[in-house]
Short mmCIF file of C-alpha atoms and ligand atoms in Angstrom, two decimals:
data_model
loop_
_atom_site.label_atom_id
_atom_site.label_comp_id
_atom_site.label_asym_id
_atom_site.label_seq_id
_atom_site.Cartn_x
_atom_site.Cartn_y
_atom_site.Cartn_z
CA UNK A 25 -20.00 -17.39 -1.61
CA UNK A 26 -20.82 -13.73 -1.90
CA UNK A 27 -18.02 -11.27 -2.56
CA UNK A 28 -15.82 -10.26 0.41
CA UNK A 29 -16.41 -7.05 2.38
CA UNK A 30 -13.08 -5.70 3.53
CA UNK A 31 -12.18 -2.64 5.59
CA UNK A 32 -8.63 -1.38 5.15
CA UNK A 33 -7.40 0.93 7.91
CA UNK A 34 -4.11 2.78 8.21
CA UNK A 35 -2.57 6.21 8.51
CA UNK A 36 -2.15 8.53 5.52
CA UNK A 37 0.43 6.97 3.20
CA UNK A 38 0.23 3.47 4.70
CA UNK A 39 -0.60 2.06 1.27
CA UNK A 40 -4.38 1.78 1.49
CA UNK A 41 -4.87 2.94 -2.08
CA UNK A 42 -2.02 0.78 -3.39
CA UNK A 43 -3.32 -2.39 -1.73
CA UNK A 44 -7.00 -1.64 -2.40
CA UNK A 45 -6.22 -1.79 -6.09
CA UNK A 46 -4.83 -5.32 -5.62
CA UNK A 47 -7.90 -6.37 -3.65
CA UNK A 48 -10.36 -4.93 -6.17
CA UNK A 49 -8.59 -6.65 -9.09
CA UNK A 50 -8.07 -10.01 -7.41
CA UNK A 51 -11.50 -10.39 -5.80
CA UNK A 52 -13.52 -8.41 -8.33
CA UNK A 53 -14.99 -6.07 -5.70
CA UNK A 54 -15.63 -2.30 -5.73
CA UNK A 55 -12.95 0.04 -4.38
CA UNK A 56 -14.88 2.48 -2.21
CA UNK A 57 -12.68 5.37 -1.17
CA UNK A 58 -13.95 8.59 0.38
CA UNK A 59 -10.73 10.44 -0.49
CA UNK A 60 -11.13 9.89 -4.26
CA UNK A 61 -14.87 10.58 -4.10
CA UNK A 62 -14.24 13.87 -2.32
CA UNK A 63 -11.41 14.86 -4.68
CA UNK A 64 -13.79 14.32 -7.61
CA UNK A 65 -16.32 16.64 -5.91
CA UNK A 66 -14.02 19.18 -4.25
CA UNK A 67 -16.16 22.19 -5.06
CA UNK A 68 -19.51 20.58 -4.36
CA UNK A 69 -21.62 23.00 -2.27
CA UNK A 70 -22.93 21.42 0.94
CA UNK A 71 -24.48 23.09 3.94
CA UNK A 72 -21.10 22.57 5.62
CA UNK A 73 -19.07 24.28 2.87
CA UNK A 74 -17.04 22.64 0.09
CA UNK A 75 -14.78 19.60 0.69
CA UNK A 76 -11.82 21.56 -0.72
CA UNK A 77 -11.37 23.84 2.28
CA UNK A 78 -11.15 20.90 4.70
CA UNK A 79 -8.97 18.71 2.49
CA UNK A 80 -6.37 21.35 1.70
CA UNK A 81 -6.00 21.99 5.43
CA UNK A 82 -5.68 18.25 6.15
CA UNK A 83 -8.84 18.31 8.29
CA UNK A 84 -11.75 15.88 8.18
CA UNK A 85 -14.70 16.71 5.93
CA UNK A 86 -17.90 16.80 8.06
CA UNK A 87 -19.48 13.40 8.80
CA UNK A 88 -22.86 13.91 7.04
CA UNK A 89 -21.08 14.50 3.72
CA UNK A 90 -18.91 11.38 3.89
CA UNK A 91 -21.56 9.16 5.48
CA UNK A 92 -23.83 9.81 2.53
CA UNK A 93 -21.09 8.99 0.01
CA UNK A 94 -20.33 5.69 1.74
CA UNK A 95 -23.93 4.66 2.19
CA UNK A 96 -24.70 5.18 -1.50
CA UNK A 97 -21.55 3.32 -2.60
CA UNK A 98 -22.08 0.31 -0.32
CA UNK A 99 -25.71 0.01 -1.33
CA UNK A 100 -24.61 -0.51 -4.94
CA UNK A 101 -21.70 -2.86 -4.20
CA UNK A 102 -21.79 -6.64 -3.98
CA UNK A 103 -18.41 -6.94 -2.28
CA UNK A 104 -16.06 -4.04 -1.57
CA UNK A 105 -12.81 -2.80 -0.16
CA UNK A 106 -13.43 0.32 1.90
CA UNK A 107 -10.47 2.75 2.11
CA UNK A 108 -10.34 6.03 4.05
CA UNK A 109 -13.50 5.50 6.09
CA UNK A 110 -14.32 5.38 9.00
CA UNK A 111 -11.98 8.07 10.29
CA UNK A 112 -13.62 8.77 13.65
CA UNK A 113 -15.83 6.87 16.11
CA UNK A 114 -19.03 8.42 14.91
CA UNK A 115 -18.34 7.23 11.33
CA UNK A 116 -17.48 3.77 12.72
CA UNK A 117 -20.87 3.60 14.45
CA UNK A 118 -22.60 4.67 11.26
CA UNK A 119 -20.79 1.94 9.33
CA UNK A 120 -21.77 -0.68 11.92
CA UNK A 121 -25.40 0.15 11.25
CA UNK A 122 -25.25 -0.18 7.46
CA UNK A 123 -23.07 -3.25 6.79
CA UNK A 124 -21.30 -6.36 8.11
CA UNK A 125 -17.59 -6.77 7.43
CA UNK A 126 -15.65 -9.97 6.68
CA UNK A 127 -12.23 -8.51 7.51
CA UNK A 128 -10.84 -5.40 9.22
CA UNK A 129 -7.15 -5.06 8.37
CA UNK A 130 -4.69 -2.41 9.56
CA UNK A 131 -1.64 -1.48 7.50
CA UNK A 132 0.92 -0.68 10.17
CA UNK A 133 3.65 1.81 9.18
CA UNK A 134 5.83 4.04 11.32
CA UNK A 135 5.01 7.77 11.09
CA UNK A 136 8.56 8.71 10.08
CA UNK A 137 8.29 6.77 6.84
CA UNK A 138 4.85 8.17 6.00
CA UNK A 139 6.08 11.71 5.41
CA UNK A 140 8.59 10.43 2.80
CA UNK A 141 5.98 8.28 1.11
CA UNK A 142 3.46 11.11 0.82
CA UNK A 143 5.72 13.97 -0.22
CA UNK A 144 7.19 11.68 -2.94
CA UNK A 145 3.85 10.40 -4.21
CA UNK A 146 2.74 11.32 -7.74
CA UNK A 147 -0.67 10.47 -9.20
CA UNK A 148 -1.85 10.25 -12.78
CA UNK A 149 -4.14 13.14 -13.67
CA UNK A 150 -5.95 10.91 -16.19
CA UNK A 151 -6.38 7.44 -14.65
CA UNK A 152 -5.43 7.97 -10.98
CA UNK A 153 -2.55 5.44 -10.96
CA UNK A 154 -0.11 5.96 -8.06
CA UNK A 155 3.67 6.33 -8.23
CA UNK A 156 6.50 7.35 -5.95
CA UNK A 157 9.50 9.30 -7.21
CA UNK A 158 11.86 6.95 -5.40
CA UNK A 159 9.97 3.79 -4.29
CA UNK A 160 7.96 3.12 -7.47
CA UNK A 161 8.97 5.55 -10.20
CA UNK A 162 7.37 5.57 -13.65
CA UNK A 163 9.50 4.53 -16.63
CA UNK A 164 9.56 8.10 -17.89
CA UNK A 165 9.59 10.92 -15.32
CA UNK A 166 6.25 12.70 -15.02
CA UNK A 167 4.42 10.33 -17.41
CA UNK A 168 1.98 7.56 -16.46
CA UNK A 169 3.09 4.03 -17.51
CA UNK A 170 -0.49 2.89 -17.84
CA UNK A 171 -2.07 5.65 -19.93
CA UNK A 172 0.57 8.28 -20.83
CA UNK A 173 -1.21 10.89 -18.67
CA UNK A 174 0.60 13.64 -16.76
CA UNK A 175 1.70 12.84 -13.21
CA UNK A 176 0.84 15.47 -10.62
CA UNK A 177 1.22 15.99 -6.89
CA UNK A 178 -1.88 16.02 -4.69
CA UNK A 179 -2.65 19.42 -3.10
CA UNK A 180 -2.44 17.87 0.38
CA UNK A 181 0.89 16.06 -0.15
CA UNK A 182 3.09 18.96 0.95
CA UNK A 183 5.02 18.52 4.19
CA UNK A 184 2.94 20.93 6.27
CA UNK A 185 -0.43 19.40 5.34
CA UNK A 186 0.94 15.86 5.68
CA UNK A 187 1.94 16.61 9.29
CA UNK A 188 -1.54 17.94 10.04
CA UNK A 189 -3.11 14.83 8.44
CA UNK A 190 -0.98 12.66 10.72
CA UNK A 191 -2.11 14.69 13.77
CA UNK A 192 -5.74 14.31 12.72
CA UNK A 193 -5.16 10.58 12.30
CA UNK A 194 -3.66 10.21 15.80
CA UNK A 195 -6.47 12.17 17.37
CA UNK A 196 -9.53 10.93 15.46
CA UNK A 197 -8.72 7.68 13.67
CA UNK A 198 -6.49 5.89 16.20
CA UNK A 199 -9.58 5.47 18.45
CA UNK A 200 -11.32 3.70 15.55
CA UNK A 201 -8.42 1.23 15.35
CA UNK A 202 -8.55 0.70 19.12
CA UNK A 203 -12.30 0.11 18.84
CA UNK A 204 -11.93 -2.74 16.30
CA UNK A 205 -8.96 -4.08 18.25
CA UNK A 206 -10.99 -4.20 21.49
CA UNK A 207 -13.74 -6.06 19.63
CA UNK A 208 -11.12 -8.65 18.62
CA UNK A 209 -11.73 -7.94 14.95
CA UNK A 210 -8.50 -6.24 13.95
CA UNK A 211 -5.86 -8.02 11.84
CA UNK A 212 -2.52 -6.19 11.81
CA UNK A 213 -0.45 -6.28 8.63
CA UNK A 214 3.15 -5.07 8.59
CA UNK A 215 2.97 -2.26 6.04
CA UNK A 216 6.69 -1.52 5.92
CA UNK A 217 7.82 -4.16 3.42
CA UNK A 218 7.73 -3.69 -0.33
CA UNK A 219 4.26 -3.34 -1.89
CA UNK A 220 4.46 -6.99 -3.04
CA UNK A 221 5.44 -8.23 0.43
CA UNK A 222 2.58 -6.30 2.01
CA UNK A 223 0.19 -7.71 -0.58
CA UNK A 224 1.28 -11.30 0.17
CA UNK A 225 0.53 -10.83 3.89
CA UNK A 226 -2.74 -9.05 3.21
CA UNK A 227 -3.93 -11.67 0.75
CA UNK A 228 -3.17 -14.42 3.28
CA UNK A 229 -5.30 -12.57 5.84
CA UNK A 230 -8.15 -12.27 3.35
CA UNK A 231 -7.99 -15.99 2.51
CA UNK A 232 -8.15 -16.77 6.23
CA UNK A 233 -11.16 -14.51 6.77
CA UNK A 234 -13.45 -15.39 3.89
P1 AP5 B 304 -7.48 10.16 1.56
O1 AP5 B 304 -7.39 10.37 0.10
O2 AP5 B 304 -8.25 9.00 2.07
O3 AP5 B 304 -6.00 10.17 2.11
P2 AP5 B 304 -5.29 9.41 3.32
O4 AP5 B 304 -6.11 8.54 4.19
O5 AP5 B 304 -4.57 10.54 3.98
O6 AP5 B 304 -4.39 8.35 2.66
P3 AP5 B 304 -3.56 8.48 1.35
O7 AP5 B 304 -4.41 8.33 0.16
O8 AP5 B 304 -2.70 9.70 1.42
O9 AP5 B 304 -2.57 7.26 1.53
P4 AP5 B 304 -2.76 5.71 1.18
O10 AP5 B 304 -2.79 4.94 2.44
O11 AP5 B 304 -3.88 5.51 0.21
O12 AP5 B 304 -1.36 5.45 0.49
P5 AP5 B 304 -0.94 5.12 -1.03
O13 AP5 B 304 -1.30 3.73 -1.36
O14 AP5 B 304 -1.37 6.20 -1.94
O15 AP5 B 304 -8.11 11.46 2.25
C1 AP5 B 304 -7.71 12.76 1.87
C2 AP5 B 304 -8.55 13.82 2.61
O16 AP5 B 304 -9.94 13.63 2.31
C3 AP5 B 304 -8.51 13.76 4.14
O17 AP5 B 304 -7.39 14.45 4.65
C4 AP5 B 304 -9.86 14.41 4.50
O18 AP5 B 304 -9.78 15.80 4.37
C5 AP5 B 304 -10.77 13.88 3.43
N1 AP5 B 304 -11.46 12.62 3.82
C6 AP5 B 304 -11.31 11.40 3.22
N2 AP5 B 304 -12.06 10.47 3.84
C7 AP5 B 304 -12.70 11.12 4.84
C8 AP5 B 304 -13.61 10.69 5.86
N3 AP5 B 304 -14.00 9.41 5.96
N4 AP5 B 304 -14.06 11.60 6.74
C9 AP5 B 304 -13.67 12.89 6.64
N5 AP5 B 304 -12.81 13.37 5.72
C10 AP5 B 304 -12.33 12.48 4.83
O19 AP5 B 304 0.64 5.17 -0.88
C11 AP5 B 304 1.33 6.37 -0.57
C12 AP5 B 304 2.66 6.45 -1.32
O20 AP5 B 304 3.54 5.45 -0.84
C13 AP5 B 304 2.56 6.23 -2.82
O21 AP5 B 304 3.46 7.08 -3.45
C14 AP5 B 304 2.96 4.77 -3.03
O22 AP5 B 304 3.56 4.55 -4.28
C15 AP5 B 304 3.93 4.57 -1.89
N6 AP5 B 304 3.88 3.22 -1.32
C16 AP5 B 304 2.75 2.45 -1.12
N7 AP5 B 304 3.08 1.28 -0.55
C17 AP5 B 304 4.43 1.32 -0.35
C18 AP5 B 304 5.36 0.40 0.21
N8 AP5 B 304 4.98 -0.81 0.69
N9 AP5 B 304 6.68 0.76 0.24
C19 AP5 B 304 7.07 1.98 -0.25
N10 AP5 B 304 6.24 2.88 -0.80
C20 AP5 B 304 4.94 2.55 -0.86
MG1 MG B 305 -5.32 6.75 -0.73
ZN1 ZN B 306 -2.62 7.11 -16.04
#
């Protein structure tokens, strides 16, 4: 069998990055994430401006920029887990044209919890590992368990920008979820348990689908 092609949907902070790491390790597939790709190229000049200005405001980066990133990444991947894309209906249509998916899974988490998850998130400046000051703290405060790198807070993880990201999600990305749901393709995963509980449910859904 070829490697699975999985789309992971969910609001900011739902655990897409956390669970994508599990998927990539367990199924040996690429983790394709527009957020990380854009963060690595924040000051890239495009005809629409740099990604930074959009990201720090919590707004979507223009479609042509992200569509190109995704197309190039999927072309090179055997299997993949796609995280952070599509975020609006036009991106969903673009994706339909370039690939077939084995599973579309939604990590379902209440908005109230998302603000706490995001404002408490810390990421390793060296290897990108994710932590949470309360829910999954590192052994030593401010230091990455995996590589010893410094833990930092993302520019868009302040309360004001988080709220705008949630508004943008409700307005632009919820219709994408409804679209897959109407097609009968959406598998809902309760995203409110511990990371291990969520992973158990998600892995069961993957085993069912592939
Ligand atoms: P992006 O980086 O994709 O951010 P996001 O979708 O807002 O999602 P996050 O990465 O914040 O959350 P996550 O679901 O990955 O959660 P995580 O696992 O880290 O996008 C950033 C920006 O880039 C956008 O605002 C936009 O500007 C731009 N962009 C990206 N893609 C784009 C696109 N396609 N089109 C246009 N613009 C685009 O977990 C969060 C925290 O919770 C962590 O601290 C973690 O430790 C903790 N946690 C995880 N699981 C649990 C659990 N089960 N219980 C308790 N805590 C948990
Ligand atoms: Mg993420
Ligand atoms: Zn690290």
